[in-house]
XYZ file of C-alpha atoms in Angstrom:
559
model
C 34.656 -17.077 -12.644
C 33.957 -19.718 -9.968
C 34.862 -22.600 -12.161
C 36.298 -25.786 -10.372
C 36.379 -27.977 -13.305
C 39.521 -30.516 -13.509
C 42.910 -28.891 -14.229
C 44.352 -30.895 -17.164
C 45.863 -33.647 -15.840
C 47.665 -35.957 -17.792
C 47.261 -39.720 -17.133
C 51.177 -40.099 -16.200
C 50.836 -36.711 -13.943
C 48.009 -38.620 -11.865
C 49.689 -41.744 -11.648
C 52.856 -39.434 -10.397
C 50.766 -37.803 -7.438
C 49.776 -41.162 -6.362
C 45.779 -39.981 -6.724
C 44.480 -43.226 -7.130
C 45.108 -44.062 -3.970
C 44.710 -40.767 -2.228
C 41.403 -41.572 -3.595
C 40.581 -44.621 -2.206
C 41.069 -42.678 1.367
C 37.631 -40.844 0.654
C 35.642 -44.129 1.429
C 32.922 -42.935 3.795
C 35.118 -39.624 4.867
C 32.535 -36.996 4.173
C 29.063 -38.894 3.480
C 28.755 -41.963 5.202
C 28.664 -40.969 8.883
C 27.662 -43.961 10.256
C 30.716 -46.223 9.810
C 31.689 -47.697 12.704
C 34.632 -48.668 11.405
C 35.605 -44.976 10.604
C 34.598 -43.948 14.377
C 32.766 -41.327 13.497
C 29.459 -42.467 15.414
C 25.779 -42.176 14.467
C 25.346 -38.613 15.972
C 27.466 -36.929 13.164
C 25.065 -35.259 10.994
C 25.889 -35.451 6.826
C 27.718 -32.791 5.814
C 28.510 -31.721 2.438
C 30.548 -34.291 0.439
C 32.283 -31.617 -1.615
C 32.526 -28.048 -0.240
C 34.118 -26.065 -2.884
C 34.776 -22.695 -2.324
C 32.574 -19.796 -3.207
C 29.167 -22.416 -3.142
C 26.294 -20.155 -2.490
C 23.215 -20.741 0.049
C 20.683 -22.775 -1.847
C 17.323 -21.394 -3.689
C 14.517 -20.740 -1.331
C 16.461 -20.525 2.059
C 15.262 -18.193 4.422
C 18.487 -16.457 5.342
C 18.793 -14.528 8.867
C 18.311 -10.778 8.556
C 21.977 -10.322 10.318
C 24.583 -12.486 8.915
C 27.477 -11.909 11.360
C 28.912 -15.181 13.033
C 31.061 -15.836 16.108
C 33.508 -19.118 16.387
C 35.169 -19.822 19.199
C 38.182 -21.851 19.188
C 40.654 -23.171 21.628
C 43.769 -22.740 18.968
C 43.902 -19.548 17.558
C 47.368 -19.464 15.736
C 50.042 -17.786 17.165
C 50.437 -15.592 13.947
C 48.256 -14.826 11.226
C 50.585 -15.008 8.877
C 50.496 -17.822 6.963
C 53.988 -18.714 6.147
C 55.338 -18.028 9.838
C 53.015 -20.642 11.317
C 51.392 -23.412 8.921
C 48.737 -24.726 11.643
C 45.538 -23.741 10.089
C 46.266 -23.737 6.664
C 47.308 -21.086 3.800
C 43.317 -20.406 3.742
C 43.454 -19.157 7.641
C 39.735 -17.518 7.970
C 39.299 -17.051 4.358
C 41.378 -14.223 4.162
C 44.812 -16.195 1.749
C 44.007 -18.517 -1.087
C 46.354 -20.489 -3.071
C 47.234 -21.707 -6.690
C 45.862 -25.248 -5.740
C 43.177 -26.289 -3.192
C 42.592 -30.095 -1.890
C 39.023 -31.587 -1.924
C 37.770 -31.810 1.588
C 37.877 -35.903 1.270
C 40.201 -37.408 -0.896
C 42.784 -34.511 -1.212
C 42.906 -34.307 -4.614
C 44.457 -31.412 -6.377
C 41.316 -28.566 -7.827
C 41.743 -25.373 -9.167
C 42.132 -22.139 -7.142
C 43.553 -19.375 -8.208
C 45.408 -21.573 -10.686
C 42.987 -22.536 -13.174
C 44.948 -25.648 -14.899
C 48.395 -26.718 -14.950
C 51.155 -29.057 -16.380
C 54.152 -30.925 -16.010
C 56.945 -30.203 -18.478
C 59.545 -31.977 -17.298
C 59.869 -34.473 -14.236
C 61.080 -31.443 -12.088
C 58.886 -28.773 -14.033
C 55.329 -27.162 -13.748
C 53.565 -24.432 -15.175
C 50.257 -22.993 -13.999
C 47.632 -20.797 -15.462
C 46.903 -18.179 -13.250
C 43.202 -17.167 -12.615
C 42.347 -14.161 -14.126
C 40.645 -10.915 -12.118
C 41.628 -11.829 -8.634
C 42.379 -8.814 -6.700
C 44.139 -8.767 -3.354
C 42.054 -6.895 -0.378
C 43.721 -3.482 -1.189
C 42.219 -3.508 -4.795
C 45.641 -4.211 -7.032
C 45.602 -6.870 -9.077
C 47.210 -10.459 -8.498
C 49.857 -10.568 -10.747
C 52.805 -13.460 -11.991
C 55.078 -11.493 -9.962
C 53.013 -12.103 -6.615
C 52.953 -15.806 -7.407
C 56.806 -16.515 -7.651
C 57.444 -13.839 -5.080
C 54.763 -16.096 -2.722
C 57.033 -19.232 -3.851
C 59.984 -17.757 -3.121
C 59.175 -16.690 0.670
C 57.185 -19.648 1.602
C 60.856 -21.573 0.379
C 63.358 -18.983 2.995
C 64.446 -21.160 6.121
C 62.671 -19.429 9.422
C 59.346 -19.776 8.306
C 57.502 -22.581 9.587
C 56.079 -23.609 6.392
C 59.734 -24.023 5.054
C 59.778 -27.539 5.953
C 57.183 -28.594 3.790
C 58.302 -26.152 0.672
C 61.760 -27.499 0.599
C 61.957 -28.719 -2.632
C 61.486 -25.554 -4.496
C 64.565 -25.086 -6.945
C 63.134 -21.965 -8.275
C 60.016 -20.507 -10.038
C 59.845 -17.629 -12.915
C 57.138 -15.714 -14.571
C 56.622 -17.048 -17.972
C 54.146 -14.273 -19.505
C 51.068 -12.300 -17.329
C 49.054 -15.620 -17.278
C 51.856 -18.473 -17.018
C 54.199 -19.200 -13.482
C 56.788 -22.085 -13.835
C 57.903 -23.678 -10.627
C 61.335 -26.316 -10.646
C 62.179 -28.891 -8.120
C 65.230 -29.572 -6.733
C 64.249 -33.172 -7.739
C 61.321 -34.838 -9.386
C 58.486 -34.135 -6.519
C 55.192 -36.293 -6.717
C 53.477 -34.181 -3.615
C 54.608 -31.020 -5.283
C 50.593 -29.962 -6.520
C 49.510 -30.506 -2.941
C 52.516 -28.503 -1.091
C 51.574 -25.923 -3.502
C 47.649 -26.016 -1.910
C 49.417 -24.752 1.773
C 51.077 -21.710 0.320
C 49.355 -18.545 0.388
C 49.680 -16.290 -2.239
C 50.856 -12.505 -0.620
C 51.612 -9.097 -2.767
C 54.797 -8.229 -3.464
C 54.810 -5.142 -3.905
C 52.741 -4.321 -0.225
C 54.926 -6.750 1.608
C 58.234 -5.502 0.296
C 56.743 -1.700 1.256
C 56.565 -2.707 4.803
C 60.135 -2.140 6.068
C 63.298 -2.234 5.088
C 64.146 -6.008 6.059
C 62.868 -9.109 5.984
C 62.239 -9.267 9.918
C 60.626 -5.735 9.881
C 57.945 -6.477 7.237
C 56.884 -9.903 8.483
C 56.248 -7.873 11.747
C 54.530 -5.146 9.937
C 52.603 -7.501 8.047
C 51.293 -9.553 10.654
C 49.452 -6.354 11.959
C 48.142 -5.825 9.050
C 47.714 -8.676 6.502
C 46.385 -8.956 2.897
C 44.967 -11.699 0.686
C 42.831 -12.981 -1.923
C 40.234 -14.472 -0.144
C 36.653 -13.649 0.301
C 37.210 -12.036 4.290
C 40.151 -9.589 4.572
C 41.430 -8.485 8.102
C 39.916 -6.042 10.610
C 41.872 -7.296 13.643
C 43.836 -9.819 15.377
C 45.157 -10.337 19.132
C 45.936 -13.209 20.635
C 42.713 -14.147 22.085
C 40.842 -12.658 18.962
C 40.717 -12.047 15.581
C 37.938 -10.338 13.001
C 37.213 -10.760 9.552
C 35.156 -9.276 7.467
C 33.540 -9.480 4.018
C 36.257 -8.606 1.385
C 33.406 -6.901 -0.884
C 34.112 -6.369 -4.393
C 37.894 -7.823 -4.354
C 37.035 -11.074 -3.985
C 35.470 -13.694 -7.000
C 34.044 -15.846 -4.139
C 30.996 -14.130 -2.878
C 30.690 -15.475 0.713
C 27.436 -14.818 2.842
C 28.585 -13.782 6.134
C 29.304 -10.413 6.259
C 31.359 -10.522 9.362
C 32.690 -13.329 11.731
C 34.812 -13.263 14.943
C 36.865 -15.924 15.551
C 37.324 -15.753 19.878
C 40.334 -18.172 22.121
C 38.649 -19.759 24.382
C 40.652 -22.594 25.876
C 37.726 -24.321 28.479
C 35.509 -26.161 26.661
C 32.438 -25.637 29.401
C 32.538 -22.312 28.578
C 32.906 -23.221 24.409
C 29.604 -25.281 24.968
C 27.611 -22.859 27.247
C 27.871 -20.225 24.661
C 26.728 -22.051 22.010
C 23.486 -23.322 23.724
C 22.920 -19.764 24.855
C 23.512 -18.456 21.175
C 26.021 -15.847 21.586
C 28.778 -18.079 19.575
C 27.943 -20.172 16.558
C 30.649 -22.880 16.395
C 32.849 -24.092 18.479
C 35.897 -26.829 17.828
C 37.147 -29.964 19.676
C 34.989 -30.831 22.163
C 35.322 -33.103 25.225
C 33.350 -36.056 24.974
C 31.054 -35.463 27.584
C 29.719 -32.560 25.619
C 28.220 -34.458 22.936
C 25.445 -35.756 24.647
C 24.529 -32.022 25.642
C 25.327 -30.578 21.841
C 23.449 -33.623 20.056
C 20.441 -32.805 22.053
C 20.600 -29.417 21.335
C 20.461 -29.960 17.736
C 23.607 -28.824 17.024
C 25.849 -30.262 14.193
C 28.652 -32.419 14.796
C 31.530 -32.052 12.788
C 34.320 -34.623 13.612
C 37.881 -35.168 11.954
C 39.071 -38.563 12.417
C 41.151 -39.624 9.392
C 43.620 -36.332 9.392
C 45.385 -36.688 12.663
C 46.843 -39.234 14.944
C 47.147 -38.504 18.432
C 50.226 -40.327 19.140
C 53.161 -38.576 21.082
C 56.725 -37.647 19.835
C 59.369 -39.348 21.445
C 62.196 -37.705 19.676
C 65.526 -39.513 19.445
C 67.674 -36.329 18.948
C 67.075 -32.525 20.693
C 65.789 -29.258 19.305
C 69.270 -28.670 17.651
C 69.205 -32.086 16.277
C 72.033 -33.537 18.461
C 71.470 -37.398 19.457
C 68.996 -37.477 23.016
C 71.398 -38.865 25.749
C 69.605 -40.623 28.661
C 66.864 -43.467 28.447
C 65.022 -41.542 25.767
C 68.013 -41.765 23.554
C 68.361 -45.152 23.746
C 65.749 -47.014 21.001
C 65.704 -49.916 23.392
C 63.258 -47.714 25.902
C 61.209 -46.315 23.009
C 60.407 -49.557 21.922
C 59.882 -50.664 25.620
C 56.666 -47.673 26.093
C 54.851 -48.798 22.591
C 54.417 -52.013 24.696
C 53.243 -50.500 27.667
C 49.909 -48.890 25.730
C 47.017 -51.464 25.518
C 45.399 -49.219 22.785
C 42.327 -51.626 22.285
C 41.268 -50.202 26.291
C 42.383 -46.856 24.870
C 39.794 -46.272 22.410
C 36.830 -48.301 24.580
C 37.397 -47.609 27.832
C 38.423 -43.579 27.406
C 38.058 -42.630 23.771
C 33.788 -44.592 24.003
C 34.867 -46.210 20.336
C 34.735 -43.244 18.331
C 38.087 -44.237 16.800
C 40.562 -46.881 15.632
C 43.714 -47.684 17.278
C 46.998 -47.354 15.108
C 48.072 -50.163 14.214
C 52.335 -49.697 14.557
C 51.866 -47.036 11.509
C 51.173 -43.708 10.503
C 49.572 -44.441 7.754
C 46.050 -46.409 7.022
C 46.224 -49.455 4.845
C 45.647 -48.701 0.945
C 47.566 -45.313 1.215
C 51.200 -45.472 -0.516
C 53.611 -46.697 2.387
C 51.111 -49.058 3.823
C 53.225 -52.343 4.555
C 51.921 -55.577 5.399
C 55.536 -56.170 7.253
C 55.288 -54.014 9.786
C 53.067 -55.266 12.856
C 52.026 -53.334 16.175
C 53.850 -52.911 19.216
C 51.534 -55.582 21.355
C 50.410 -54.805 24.776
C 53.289 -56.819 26.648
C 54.427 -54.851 30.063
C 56.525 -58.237 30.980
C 58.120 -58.116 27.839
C 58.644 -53.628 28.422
C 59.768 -54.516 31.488
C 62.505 -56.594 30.389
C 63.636 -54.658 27.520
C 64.086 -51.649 30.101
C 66.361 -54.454 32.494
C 68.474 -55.184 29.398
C 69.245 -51.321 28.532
C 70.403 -50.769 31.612
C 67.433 -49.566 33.728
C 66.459 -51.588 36.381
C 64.324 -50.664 39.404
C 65.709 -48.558 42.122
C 64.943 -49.212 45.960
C 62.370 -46.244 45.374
C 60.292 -48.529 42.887
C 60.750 -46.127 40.249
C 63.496 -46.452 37.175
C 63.991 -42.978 36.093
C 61.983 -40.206 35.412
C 60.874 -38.524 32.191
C 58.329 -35.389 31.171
C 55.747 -35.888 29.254
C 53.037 -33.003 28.111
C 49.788 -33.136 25.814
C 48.670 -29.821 24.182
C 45.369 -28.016 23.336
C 44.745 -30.291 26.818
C 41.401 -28.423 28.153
C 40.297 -30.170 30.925
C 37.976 -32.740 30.120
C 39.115 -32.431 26.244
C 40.721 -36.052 24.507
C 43.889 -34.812 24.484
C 44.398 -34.507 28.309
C 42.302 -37.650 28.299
C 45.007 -39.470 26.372
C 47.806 -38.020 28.054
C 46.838 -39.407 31.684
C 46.270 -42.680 30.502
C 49.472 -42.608 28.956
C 51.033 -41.419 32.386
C 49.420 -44.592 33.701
C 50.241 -47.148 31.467
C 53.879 -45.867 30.983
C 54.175 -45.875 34.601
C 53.163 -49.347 35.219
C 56.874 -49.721 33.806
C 58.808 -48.508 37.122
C 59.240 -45.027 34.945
C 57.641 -41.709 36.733
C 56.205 -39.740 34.313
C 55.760 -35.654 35.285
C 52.861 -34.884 33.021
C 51.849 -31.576 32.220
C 48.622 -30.658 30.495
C 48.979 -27.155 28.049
C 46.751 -24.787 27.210
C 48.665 -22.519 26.264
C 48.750 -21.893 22.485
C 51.816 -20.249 22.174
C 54.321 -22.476 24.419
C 52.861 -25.475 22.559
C 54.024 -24.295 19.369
C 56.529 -23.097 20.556
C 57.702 -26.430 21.485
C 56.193 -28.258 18.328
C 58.262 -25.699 16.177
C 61.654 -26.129 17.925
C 62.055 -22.684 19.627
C 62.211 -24.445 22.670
C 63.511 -28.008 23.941
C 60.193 -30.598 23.923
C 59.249 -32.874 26.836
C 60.461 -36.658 26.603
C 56.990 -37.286 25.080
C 54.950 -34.519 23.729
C 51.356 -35.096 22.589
C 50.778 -32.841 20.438
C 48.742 -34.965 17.846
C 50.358 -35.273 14.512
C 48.485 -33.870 11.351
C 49.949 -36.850 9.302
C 47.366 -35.570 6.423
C 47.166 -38.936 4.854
C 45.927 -37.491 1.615
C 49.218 -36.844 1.214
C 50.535 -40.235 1.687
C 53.341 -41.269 3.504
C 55.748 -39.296 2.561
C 53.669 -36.051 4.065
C 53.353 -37.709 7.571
C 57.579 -38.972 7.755
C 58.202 -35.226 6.470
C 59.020 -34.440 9.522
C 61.321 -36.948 10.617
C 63.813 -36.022 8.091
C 67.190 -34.842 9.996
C 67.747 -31.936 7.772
C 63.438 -31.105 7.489
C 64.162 -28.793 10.462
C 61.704 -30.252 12.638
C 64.760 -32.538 15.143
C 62.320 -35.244 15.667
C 64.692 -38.248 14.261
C 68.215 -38.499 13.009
C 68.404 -42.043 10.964
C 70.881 -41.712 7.814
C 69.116 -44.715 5.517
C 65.316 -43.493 6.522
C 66.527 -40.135 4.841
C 68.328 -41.285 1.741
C 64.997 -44.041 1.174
C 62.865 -40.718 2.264
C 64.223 -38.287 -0.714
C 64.782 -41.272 -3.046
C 60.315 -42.055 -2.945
C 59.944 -38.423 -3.842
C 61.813 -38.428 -6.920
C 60.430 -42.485 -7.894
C 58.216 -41.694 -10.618
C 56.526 -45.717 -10.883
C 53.770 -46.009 -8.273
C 55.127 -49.584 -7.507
C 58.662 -49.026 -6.875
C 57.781 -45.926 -4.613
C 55.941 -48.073 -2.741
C 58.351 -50.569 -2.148
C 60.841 -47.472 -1.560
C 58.098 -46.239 1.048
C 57.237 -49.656 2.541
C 61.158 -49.528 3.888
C 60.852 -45.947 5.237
C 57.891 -47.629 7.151
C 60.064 -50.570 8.523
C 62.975 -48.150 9.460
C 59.983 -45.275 11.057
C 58.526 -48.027 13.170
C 61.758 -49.594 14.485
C 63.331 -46.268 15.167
C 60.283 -45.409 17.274
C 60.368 -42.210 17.334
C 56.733 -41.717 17.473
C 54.403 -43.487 20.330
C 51.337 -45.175 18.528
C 48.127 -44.292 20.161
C 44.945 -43.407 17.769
C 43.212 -41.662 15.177
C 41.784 -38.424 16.441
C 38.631 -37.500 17.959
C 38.590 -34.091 16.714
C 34.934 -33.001 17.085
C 33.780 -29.155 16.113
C 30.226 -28.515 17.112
C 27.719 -25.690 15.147
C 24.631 -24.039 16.582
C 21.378 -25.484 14.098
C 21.338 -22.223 12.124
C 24.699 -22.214 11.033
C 24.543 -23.494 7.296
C 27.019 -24.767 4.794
C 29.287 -26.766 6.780
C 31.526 -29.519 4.909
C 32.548 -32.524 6.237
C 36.536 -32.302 5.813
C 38.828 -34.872 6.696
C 41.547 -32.527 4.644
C 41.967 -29.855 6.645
C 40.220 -28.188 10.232
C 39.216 -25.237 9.164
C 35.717 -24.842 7.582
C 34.989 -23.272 4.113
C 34.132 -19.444 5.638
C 32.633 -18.349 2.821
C 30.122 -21.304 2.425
C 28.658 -20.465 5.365
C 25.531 -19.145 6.224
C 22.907 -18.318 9.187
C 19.520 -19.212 8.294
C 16.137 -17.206 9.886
């Protein structure tokens, strides 16, 4: 049953998804650790170049008598429902799985709990579902689960709404066969599909008797697919454990707790005294200490960009008044960052600067038009003077906020944050700079419940698997996510999706680029320096430049 041969693709349906290049992402992403073009540095150890799921320890490993692991993280999600918060993925811990699943390098669509599909029509799909799959309680996944799944993860007020929005509507065709329609023709549709989880009807819809009641009574207690099913979840810890005969992916581990802890000296000192056995985004002065430990490095680089939001319009999607609503003073910061001394100086060259896009050069959108914001303060300074902000008797211009999240002391992100505060400053503009741990009130502010600082460093999970179009999703004005409010970017924006001739969406996406990069809504920085750590007997790791979260049920502690 673990088969993860190709779905049957035809050549036109590759071409559609834009694969080829997609592909030509991988490059070194998972084997070649040593490019020093990539970043990554020569400490990160090679990982496995594929990962897929249900992969068993190899022959002749001495496994550890007790296979119960402990990872602490400084992100828990706020939920663990899947749909209510995306961060993390429709896998979160093992316990969801859905239809599709990306390779951990070059995105591409594989088979999940779909085991091949096609494309009717420009706007129509059918999948075969995988036969056998049980959901933690022992009933059967059915047809009826699937379109249910589709439906829910499509309602406005979930959080992966945004990036399900296209769903026209999806029927049951016979036991084995789910169609899904588009609103319009949708070449990311196969990988949207790999971030929805796939829930039971029936056990949801048993919950309560609404919609708000059974997403709270399901949240306490969850149920999958996957090869961990819930024991427990709080806000500063969660437990999995080993689904047992429900699950056709046999994972190792028979148990693993997954533990918030925000301060990253106390991440590291638990590792090298063994009581966790992974730990995630580390400061860089930790490596040193982790590398001579013999740990494993794991480090994300080409899935993130730790840039900062500068929205143009408020959580309601009303136009910003003030400097920051004036594109004149966006433009004017993007000058003010010398990213070159950003990644040398702070960031010790384990990653490239943007370059004025979101996107990396081969990936669809790419355009040779669009330049970088150069380091120029006179020139900031200047462009500030002609909007209308000169410099008070107090030195200072005017004053905006300006937070990073997941901001740990010591950790990139707060790194990257104060030298923003300096270099924006430089400009006659005080910055008030806050640093967050906390996970809630950063999502809180990344999902719109609440009104985000001038510039909020979150670090944007622009996923460039999913080409361009997945990293503007969210500056859409109706995507729900009030970032940017520009009527051409989101006529060009829906027109790429439905383009079905790679070169004409490209020209269609090399616009949205021009139009992105001038509205500056988004403050160019970097590529990430995400870097996860794992104590030397934790096994089975893959390299994944796809998504954060590891494989669980790869995993393994050896003897």
């Amino acid at each position: 049953m673990n088969d993860f041969s190709p779905a049957r693709l035809s050549r036109r349906s590759a071409l559609l998804l834009g694969l080829s290049g997609a592909a030509s992402l991988a490059l070194a992403a998972c084997g070649s650790v040593d490019d020093a073009a990539s970043g990554a540095g020569d400490d990160i150890k090679a990982l496995s170049p594929d990962g897929a799921p249900g992969d068993t320890p190899p022959a002749g490993v001495k496994l550890a008598a007790t296979q119960v692991a402990t990872i602490a993280v400084s992100n828990l999600p706020s939920s663990i429902d899947p749909m209510v918060v995306v961060s993390g993925g429709a896998r979160r811990f093992d316990i969801y799985e859905s239809l599709i699943d990306t390779h951990p390098s070059t995105g591409e669509p594989r088979p999940f709990l779909a085991t091949e599909w096609k494309q009717v029509d420009p706007k129509t799909w059918q999948f075969t579902l995988r036969q056998g799959v049980k959901f933690h309680d022992g009933t059967p996944m059915t047809a009826e689960d699937v379109v249910f799944s589709f439906q829910r993860a499509a309602t406005q007020g979930y959080g992966i709404a945004t990036h399900f929005s296209t769903m026209a509507s999806a029927r049951i065709v016979d036991d084995k066969t789910v169609e899904l329609v588009t609103k319009t023709p949708d070449v990311l549709i196969l990988k949207r599909l790999a971030q929805v989880a796939i829930l039971p009807k029936k056990y949801y819809e048993g919950l309560g008797a609404d919609q708000k009641a059974r997403d709270a009574a399901f949240a306490k207690a969850p149920i999958g697919t996957g090869p961990y099913k819930f024991e427990s979840y709080a806000s500063d810890k969660a437990v999995v454990k080993k689904a047992g005969d429900t699950t056709w992916r046999k994972p190792t581990l028979e148990k693993i707790t997954f533990l918030q802890v925000t301060d990253a000296g106390t991440q590291l000192n638990s590792l090298l005294a063994g009581d966790v056995h992974y730990i995630n985004i580390q400061p860089l002065n930790n490596l040193p200490t982790l590398k001579n430990a013999g740990a494993t490095l794991v480090q994300l680089t080409k899935g993130n960009d730790l840039g900062a939001f500068m929205d143009s319009v408020d959580n309601k999607g009303k136009p910003k008044t003030g400097p920051m609503g004036d594109k004149r003073v966006r433009q004017a910061i993007q000058y003010a960052l010398n990213k070159e001394e950003l990644v040398k100086s702070v960031l010790q060259d384990r990653t490239v600067a943007d370059d004025g896009q979101l996107i990396g050069k081969g990936l669809p959108g790419y355009t040779e038009t669009v330049k970088d914001y150069p380091y120029d303060v006179a020139k900031a300074k200047a462009m500030l003077d002609e909007a209308g902000y000169p410099v008070k008797a107090d030195g200072t211009r005017f004053t905006i906020t300006m937070a990073s999240a997941f901001a740990g002391t010591g950790s990139v992100r707060r790194l990257i944050g104060e030298w923003m505060q300096s270099s924006i400053s430089k400009l006659g503009i005080k910055v008030e700079f806050t640093a967050l741990t906390d996970t809630a009130l950063q999502l809180e502010y990344f999902y719109n419940t609440k009104q985000r600082p001038d510039i909020y460093h979150f670090g944007l999970f622009t996923r460039p698997y999913m080409d361009a179009a997945r990293a503007y999703s969210r500056f859409v004005s109706d995507s729900g996510s009030f970032h940017m409010n520009n009527p051409e970017f989101d006529k060009l924006y829906k027109e790429q999706l439905g383009e079905q001739d790679p070169a004409k969406r490209q020209a269609i996406l090399a616009k949205v680029t021009e139009i992105f990069h001038e509205e500056s809504c988004f403050l160019f920085a970097c590529a990430d320096v995400w870097v996860d750590a794992a104590a030397k007997n934790l096994k089975g790791l893959v390299q994944c430049d796809v998504q954060t979260e590891q494989y669980y049920d790869r995993l393994y502690i050896t003897a």
